[in-house]
Short mmCIF file of C-alpha atoms in Angstrom, two decimals:
data_model
loop_
_atom_site.label_atom_id
_atom_site.label_comp_id
_atom_site.label_asym_id
_atom_site.label_seq_id
_atom_site.Cartn_x
_atom_site.Cartn_y
_atom_site.Cartn_z
CA MET U 1 11.45 34.94 22.28
CA ALA U 2 9.10 33.58 19.61
CA GLN U 3 5.65 35.09 19.39
CA GLN U 4 2.65 32.81 19.87
CA ALA U 5 1.64 33.42 16.26
CA ASP U 6 5.03 32.07 15.11
CA ILE U 7 4.66 28.99 17.30
CA THR U 8 1.14 28.31 16.04
CA ALA U 9 2.20 28.58 12.41
CA MET U 10 5.23 26.32 12.85
CA ARG U 11 3.22 23.74 14.75
CA ARG U 12 0.79 23.66 11.83
CA ALA U 13 3.73 23.19 9.44
CA ILE U 14 4.96 20.23 11.52
CA ALA U 15 1.49 18.65 11.38
CA LEU U 16 1.41 19.12 7.62
CA ALA U 17 4.84 17.52 7.20
CA ALA U 18 3.60 14.34 8.86
CA ARG U 19 1.16 13.80 6.00
CA GLY U 20 4.09 12.90 3.78
CA LEU U 21 5.40 10.06 5.95
CA GLY U 22 5.95 6.97 3.84
CA SER U 23 5.64 8.64 0.44
CA THR U 24 8.56 11.06 0.07
CA SER U 25 11.70 8.91 0.27
CA PRO U 26 14.47 9.36 -0.45
CA ASN U 27 13.46 12.96 0.30
CA PRO U 28 12.47 14.36 3.70
CA VAL U 29 8.99 15.17 4.94
CA VAL U 30 8.51 18.94 5.03
CA GLY U 31 5.63 21.24 5.89
CA CYS U 32 5.21 24.93 5.14
CA VAL U 33 2.80 27.66 6.23
CA ILE U 34 2.73 31.16 4.72
CA THR U 35 1.23 34.22 6.34
CA ASP U 36 0.69 37.56 4.63
CA ALA U 37 2.22 40.86 5.68
CA SER U 38 -0.44 41.28 8.37
CA GLY U 39 0.09 37.82 9.83
CA HIS U 40 -2.94 36.00 8.42
CA GLN U 41 -2.40 32.53 7.02
CA VAL U 42 -2.75 32.54 3.23
CA GLY U 43 -1.08 29.30 2.15
CA GLU U 44 0.07 25.93 3.34
CA GLY U 45 1.54 22.77 1.85
CA TRP U 46 3.63 19.70 2.40
CA HIS U 47 5.99 17.55 0.38
CA GLN U 48 3.64 14.86 -0.91
CA ARG U 49 5.85 12.55 -2.96
CA ALA U 50 9.42 12.20 -4.17
CA GLY U 51 9.91 14.09 -7.41
CA GLY U 52 6.89 16.30 -6.81
CA PRO U 53 6.78 19.95 -5.73
CA HIS U 54 8.28 20.72 -2.35
CA ALA U 55 6.23 22.03 0.58
CA GLU U 56 7.20 25.65 -0.06
CA VAL U 57 6.02 25.48 -3.67
CA HIS U 58 2.62 24.07 -2.69
CA ALA U 59 2.21 26.79 -0.06
CA LEU U 60 3.31 29.57 -2.42
CA ARG U 61 0.85 28.41 -5.08
CA GLU U 62 -1.98 28.58 -2.57
CA ALA U 63 -0.89 31.98 -1.28
CA GLY U 64 -0.40 33.56 -4.69
CA VAL U 65 0.27 37.30 -4.62
CA LEU U 66 -0.61 37.43 -0.93
CA ALA U 67 2.78 35.88 -0.14
CA ARG U 68 4.57 39.13 -1.04
CA GLY U 69 5.86 40.77 2.13
CA GLY U 70 4.78 37.78 4.20
CA THR U 71 6.45 35.06 6.30
CA ALA U 72 7.13 31.43 5.43
CA TYR U 73 7.34 28.89 8.25
CA VAL U 74 9.15 25.74 7.13
CA THR U 75 10.03 22.63 9.13
CA LEU U 76 13.34 22.16 7.28
CA GLU U 77 15.75 24.77 5.91
CA PRO U 78 14.65 25.59 2.35
CA CYS U 79 16.77 23.69 -0.16
CA ASN U 80 19.38 25.45 -2.23
CA HIS U 81 19.91 23.04 -5.13
CA THR U 82 18.22 21.93 -8.33
CA GLY U 83 17.29 18.27 -8.47
CA ARG U 84 14.04 16.97 -9.87
CA THR U 85 12.61 20.28 -8.66
CA GLY U 86 14.08 23.77 -8.39
CA PRO U 87 15.60 25.36 -5.27
CA CYS U 88 12.98 26.41 -2.76
CA ALA U 89 15.11 29.28 -1.46
CA GLN U 90 14.92 30.91 -4.89
CA ALA U 91 11.18 30.28 -5.15
CA LEU U 92 10.62 32.09 -1.84
CA ILE U 93 12.75 35.02 -2.99
CA GLU U 94 10.91 35.32 -6.31
CA ALA U 95 7.55 35.25 -4.48
CA GLY U 96 8.59 38.29 -2.46
CA ILE U 97 8.64 36.57 0.95
CA ALA U 98 10.09 39.01 3.47
CA ARG U 99 10.81 36.60 6.31
CA VAL U 100 11.55 32.87 6.58
CA VAL U 101 11.49 30.90 9.82
CA TYR U 102 12.69 27.29 9.67
CA ALA U 103 12.91 24.70 12.42
CA VAL U 104 15.82 22.39 11.50
CA GLY U 105 18.91 23.04 9.40
CA ASP U 106 19.38 20.82 6.35
CA PRO U 107 22.26 18.38 7.01
CA ASN U 108 22.37 17.29 3.37
CA PRO U 109 25.56 18.84 1.92
CA GLN U 110 23.95 18.91 -1.54
CA ALA U 111 20.95 20.96 -0.42
CA THR U 112 22.20 23.12 2.44
CA GLY U 113 22.86 26.84 2.10
CA GLY U 114 19.29 27.96 1.58
CA ALA U 115 19.39 30.23 4.60
CA ASP U 116 22.50 32.01 3.31
CA THR U 117 20.91 32.49 -0.11
CA LEU U 118 17.81 33.99 1.49
CA ARG U 119 19.85 36.38 3.65
CA ALA U 120 21.92 37.46 0.66
CA ALA U 121 18.67 38.42 -1.08
CA GLY U 122 17.61 40.58 1.86
CA VAL U 123 15.17 38.08 3.41
CA GLU U 124 15.02 38.03 7.21
CA VAL U 125 15.81 34.49 8.39
CA GLY U 126 15.15 32.85 11.75
CA HIS U 127 15.82 29.25 12.73
CA GLY U 128 15.39 26.77 15.58
CA LEU U 129 11.69 27.40 16.29
CA LEU U 130 10.17 24.12 17.60
CA ALA U 131 13.29 22.35 16.35
CA GLU U 132 12.86 19.38 18.67
CA GLU U 133 9.30 18.72 17.48
CA ALA U 134 10.23 19.13 13.84
CA GLU U 135 13.24 16.86 14.22
CA ALA U 136 11.12 14.13 15.81
CA GLY U 137 8.72 14.23 12.88
CA ASN U 138 11.54 13.93 10.35
CA ILE U 139 13.83 11.67 12.36
CA ALA U 140 14.02 8.88 9.78
CA TRP U 141 15.35 11.08 6.99
CA LEU U 142 17.62 13.07 9.28
CA THR U 143 19.12 9.87 10.71
CA SER U 144 19.71 8.46 7.24
CA VAL U 145 21.58 11.59 6.14
CA ARG U 146 23.66 11.84 9.30
CA ARG U 147 24.56 8.15 9.54
CA GLY U 148 24.55 7.10 5.93
CA ARG U 149 22.14 4.25 6.56
CA PRO U 150 18.37 3.88 7.02
CA PHE U 151 16.69 4.77 10.29
CA VAL U 152 15.70 1.50 12.01
CA ARG U 153 12.61 1.19 14.18
CA TRP U 154 12.33 -2.17 15.96
CA LYS U 155 8.74 -3.14 16.67
CA TYR U 156 7.61 -6.08 18.76
CA ALA U 157 4.54 -7.25 20.64
CA ALA U 158 4.84 -9.10 23.94
CA THR U 159 3.07 -10.07 27.10
CA LEU U 160 3.75 -8.17 30.31
CA ASP U 161 6.26 -10.86 31.23
CA GLY U 162 8.10 -10.34 27.97
CA ARG U 163 6.94 -13.37 25.96
CA ILE U 164 6.26 -13.17 22.25
CA ALA U 165 4.74 -16.66 22.04
CA ALA U 166 3.59 -19.49 24.30
CA ALA U 167 5.73 -22.51 25.08
CA ASP U 168 4.06 -24.45 22.24
CA GLY U 169 4.91 -21.70 19.75
CA THR U 170 1.42 -20.21 19.38
CA SER U 171 1.39 -16.42 19.25
CA ARG U 172 -1.85 -15.30 17.57
CA TRP U 173 -2.90 -13.05 18.99
CA ILE U 174 -0.94 -11.63 21.91
CA SER U 175 -1.68 -8.02 21.07
CA SER U 176 -5.07 -6.52 20.36
CA ALA U 177 -6.72 -5.71 17.04
CA GLU U 178 -6.13 -2.03 17.79
CA SER U 179 -2.40 -2.62 18.21
CA ARG U 180 -2.21 -4.64 15.00
CA ALA U 181 -3.94 -1.82 13.14
CA ASP U 182 -1.41 0.60 14.58
CA VAL U 183 1.40 -1.58 13.22
CA HIS U 184 -0.02 -1.10 9.73
CA ARG U 185 0.36 2.65 10.30
CA LEU U 186 4.03 2.08 11.15
CA ARG U 187 4.43 0.02 7.99
CA ALA U 188 2.80 2.74 5.91
CA GLU U 189 5.30 5.26 7.30
CA SER U 190 8.29 3.03 6.45
CA ASP U 191 10.18 2.44 3.23
CA ALA U 192 10.95 -1.20 4.02
CA VAL U 193 9.75 -3.91 6.41
CA VAL U 194 12.38 -6.47 7.44
CA VAL U 195 11.94 -9.92 9.00
CA GLY U 196 14.18 -12.94 9.43
CA SER U 197 13.91 -16.60 8.53
CA GLY U 198 12.44 -17.55 11.89
CA THR U 199 9.47 -15.22 11.42
CA ALA U 200 9.07 -16.30 7.80
CA ARG U 201 9.00 -19.95 8.86
CA ALA U 202 6.69 -19.57 11.85
CA ASP U 203 4.19 -16.98 10.62
CA ASP U 204 4.32 -16.90 6.79
CA PRO U 205 3.80 -13.11 7.08
CA HIS U 206 2.44 -10.96 4.27
CA LEU U 207 4.13 -7.73 5.46
CA ALA U 208 2.05 -5.43 3.23
CA VAL U 209 0.04 -2.47 4.53
CA ARG U 210 -3.66 -3.10 4.97
CA GLY U 211 -6.50 -0.82 6.00
CA ILE U 212 -4.80 2.50 5.17
CA GLU U 213 -6.15 4.21 2.09
CA GLY U 214 -3.56 5.53 -0.33
CA ALA U 215 -0.61 3.94 1.48
CA VAL U 216 2.58 3.43 -0.50
CA GLN U 217 3.53 -0.21 0.03
CA PRO U 218 6.97 -0.59 1.64
CA MET U 219 9.58 -2.94 0.26
CA ARG U 220 9.32 -6.36 1.93
CA VAL U 221 12.68 -7.85 2.94
CA VAL U 222 13.27 -11.33 4.34
CA VAL U 223 16.72 -12.16 5.71
CA ASP U 224 16.89 -15.84 4.74
CA THR U 225 20.59 -16.65 4.86
CA GLU U 226 20.32 -20.25 3.65
CA ALA U 227 17.28 -19.68 1.39
CA SER U 228 15.44 -22.28 3.44
CA ALA U 229 12.53 -20.37 5.00
CA VAL U 230 10.72 -18.70 2.11
CA LYS U 231 9.08 -21.49 0.15
CA PRO U 232 7.23 -21.27 -3.18
CA GLY U 233 3.75 -19.96 -2.48
CA ALA U 234 4.77 -17.97 0.60
CA ARG U 235 2.48 -14.98 1.14
CA VAL U 236 5.38 -12.53 0.90
CA LEU U 237 6.01 -13.65 -2.69
CA ASP U 238 2.77 -12.21 -4.05
CA ASP U 239 2.66 -9.01 -6.09
CA ALA U 240 1.30 -6.73 -3.35
CA ALA U 241 4.69 -5.03 -2.98
CA ARG U 242 8.29 -5.36 -4.03
CA THR U 243 9.89 -8.29 -2.23
CA VAL U 244 13.60 -8.91 -1.67
CA ILE U 245 15.08 -12.07 -0.18
CA ALA U 246 18.55 -11.52 1.28
CA VAL U 247 20.71 -14.67 1.20
CA ALA U 248 24.35 -15.62 1.67
CA GLU U 249 26.49 -14.75 -1.32
CA ASP U 250 27.88 -18.28 -1.60
CA LEU U 251 24.54 -20.02 -2.26
CA ILE U 252 24.09 -21.58 -5.68
CA PRO U 253 21.56 -19.83 -7.98
CA GLU U 254 19.29 -22.90 -8.09
CA GLU U 255 18.41 -22.37 -4.42
CA THR U 256 16.89 -18.95 -5.11
CA VAL U 257 15.14 -19.36 -8.46
CA HIS U 258 11.67 -18.96 -6.89
CA PHE U 259 12.51 -15.57 -5.36
CA PRO U 260 11.31 -12.46 -7.23
CA GLU U 261 14.48 -10.55 -6.28
CA THR U 262 17.55 -11.86 -4.49
CA TRP U 263 20.28 -9.90 -2.77
CA ARG U 264 23.48 -11.86 -2.10
CA LEU U 265 25.30 -10.54 0.95
CA SER U 266 28.36 -11.46 2.98
CA ARG U 267 28.04 -13.86 5.88
CA ALA U 268 28.77 -12.38 9.28
CA PRO U 269 31.55 -14.00 11.35
CA GLY U 270 29.13 -15.44 13.91
CA GLY U 271 26.57 -16.65 11.36
CA GLY U 272 23.76 -15.02 9.41
CA LEU U 273 24.29 -12.02 7.19
CA ASP U 274 26.24 -8.81 7.65
CA ILE U 275 23.73 -6.27 9.00
CA GLY U 276 25.80 -3.28 7.92
CA GLU U 277 25.94 -4.58 4.36
CA LEU U 278 22.18 -5.15 4.33
CA LEU U 279 21.52 -1.59 5.51
CA ALA U 280 23.97 -0.20 2.95
CA ALA U 281 22.15 -2.06 0.18
CA LEU U 282 18.81 -0.71 1.38
CA HIS U 283 20.16 2.83 1.59
CA GLN U 284 21.49 2.58 -1.96
CA GLN U 285 17.96 1.65 -3.07
CA GLY U 286 16.57 4.86 -1.57
CA VAL U 287 15.30 3.28 1.64
CA ARG U 288 15.52 5.82 4.43
CA SER U 289 13.38 4.11 7.10
CA VAL U 290 13.15 0.45 8.09
CA LEU U 291 10.53 -1.20 10.27
CA LEU U 292 12.23 -4.21 11.82
CA GLU U 293 9.52 -6.77 12.54
CA GLY U 294 11.83 -9.75 12.80
CA GLY U 295 11.91 -12.10 15.76
CA PRO U 296 14.32 -12.14 18.71
CA THR U 297 17.34 -13.42 16.77
CA LEU U 298 17.30 -10.78 14.06
CA ALA U 299 16.46 -8.05 16.58
CA GLY U 300 19.43 -9.13 18.67
CA ALA U 301 21.71 -8.96 15.64
CA PHE U 302 20.55 -5.44 14.75
CA LEU U 303 21.05 -4.29 18.33
CA ALA U 304 24.49 -5.89 18.52
CA ALA U 305 25.40 -4.06 15.31
CA GLY U 306 24.34 -0.73 16.84
CA ALA U 307 21.63 -0.43 14.22
CA VAL U 308 18.44 0.19 16.21
CA ASP U 309 17.42 3.83 16.48
CA GLN U 310 14.00 3.43 18.09
CA VAL U 311 12.11 0.68 19.89
CA VAL U 312 8.31 0.40 19.78
CA GLY U 313 6.93 -2.25 22.10
CA TYR U 314 3.26 -3.23 22.30
CA LEU U 315 2.72 -4.69 25.77
CA ALA U 316 -0.43 -6.74 26.20
CA PRO U 317 -2.07 -7.35 29.62
CA VAL U 318 -1.32 -11.07 29.32
CA LEU U 319 0.95 -13.45 31.26
CA LEU U 320 2.43 -16.69 29.90
CA GLY U 321 5.29 -17.60 32.21
CA ALA U 322 7.10 -19.55 29.48
CA GLY U 323 7.93 -19.22 25.80
CA PRO U 324 10.40 -17.20 23.72
CA THR U 325 11.27 -13.68 24.78
CA ALA U 326 11.27 -10.58 22.59
CA LEU U 327 15.05 -10.32 22.33
CA ALA U 328 17.77 -12.92 21.89
CA ASP U 329 21.54 -12.50 22.14
CA ALA U 330 22.45 -8.88 21.47
CA GLY U 331 26.10 -9.19 22.47
CA ILE U 332 25.44 -7.94 26.01
CA THR U 333 26.96 -10.09 28.76
CA THR U 334 26.93 -7.85 31.83
CA ILE U 335 24.56 -5.31 33.31
CA ALA U 336 27.19 -2.61 32.90
CA ASP U 337 26.89 -3.01 29.12
CA ALA U 338 23.09 -2.92 29.06
CA LEU U 339 21.64 -0.70 26.38
CA ARG U 340 19.81 1.99 28.32
CA LEU U 341 16.77 3.63 26.73
CA ASP U 342 14.90 6.89 27.15
CA ILE U 343 11.13 6.45 27.00
CA THR U 344 9.74 9.12 24.70
CA GLU U 345 6.07 8.12 24.69
CA THR U 346 3.58 5.78 26.34
CA VAL U 347 0.11 5.44 24.81
CA ARG U 348 -2.87 3.18 25.42
CA ILE U 349 -3.79 1.31 22.24
CA GLY U 350 -7.00 -0.56 22.98
CA PRO U 351 -6.21 -2.73 26.02
CA ASP U 352 -2.46 -2.62 25.28
CA LEU U 353 0.29 -0.17 26.13
CA ARG U 354 2.55 1.11 23.35
CA VAL U 355 5.96 2.17 24.67
CA THR U 356 8.36 4.09 22.43
CA ALA U 357 11.98 4.49 23.46
CA VAL U 358 15.34 5.48 22.00
CA PRO U 359 18.89 4.61 23.03
CA THR U 360 20.29 7.12 25.51
CA ALA U 361 23.44 7.31 23.44
CA THR U 362 24.51 6.19 19.99
CA PRO U 363 25.02 2.42 20.25
CA THR U 364 28.46 1.01 19.60
CA ALA U 365 28.52 -1.74 17.02
CA THR U 366 29.87 -4.94 18.58
CA SER U 367 28.77 -7.36 15.91
CA ALA U 368 27.14 -7.52 12.51
CA THR U 369 25.58 -10.93 12.83
CA SER U 370 22.04 -12.03 12.19
CA LYS U 371 22.56 -15.46 13.67
CA GLY U 372 20.17 -18.11 12.42
CA ALA U 373 18.35 -15.74 10.06
#
């Protein structure tokens, strides 16, 4: 059984790892705490940006000679390969670390093996401490490695009766200012924000992060199959962040000349674009986490394609009784096929309730259509 001192140190490492959310892709977020031979903390660090020193290196630099004979607590198995930085397993060995405790094994076949390297050098190695907590904090990167596509978080805001707008189309503002500020946090933690043509047409969204100092702006992606929703002068076309407009591959170039960057993708059989192809293109660009802010049609297409890993709903204490709902056709026709969710968190955000949930099982892709997007 883990000692309380081990648990405390690993929990601190998990908190440190979270500081890297939104700035480390395509690498994981990692935290590290080092204690000396007598158990006193002497160093800590986290992976701050892709291409920069890893968490272990930051922590070892802070610890200096006090690391010798000590313990390193790391949220992810120390890497065993040389990329833009050297292998962390070797750095720990050279620093004289006597014991390494890591929470989650590295599923990346290029980087795994750090634990074996440490053991071969005579370092005591333990694993699995607070693994569930560490996995939750690094779920985007872990999902992307395991599934070969970005982690997708679908966010929406709705009334208690499930409406995202009134019958006349007005929707500003259903959720509170506190909830909207929280959405900017989600954007800051994501590599890309994705909306569809309906949202682009109705809201002319900007999609950039505001109000968070030092945030790395996510890529802005609009799924505009017919290149008809994003007009010249649209707010998403400014230079606040990289912007990609995804259109059907058969459109003529003249229809997209005003876009800063155009991706031409296959049409899905039922209309719209192929969701799997869009996610593959994003993954190839180093995107490991997507915040899906699109309306009900695009959300339904992602769900039908089995491409939603987490749902974050902001429920406002408001009733409308009519108007569009949060989710359109997701390929579900009977209650037996309903996508069941496990609620992982409920939090009050101002007057609203933020509910976070994940599918109870890996969804089965039934379609790859973003109809009408």
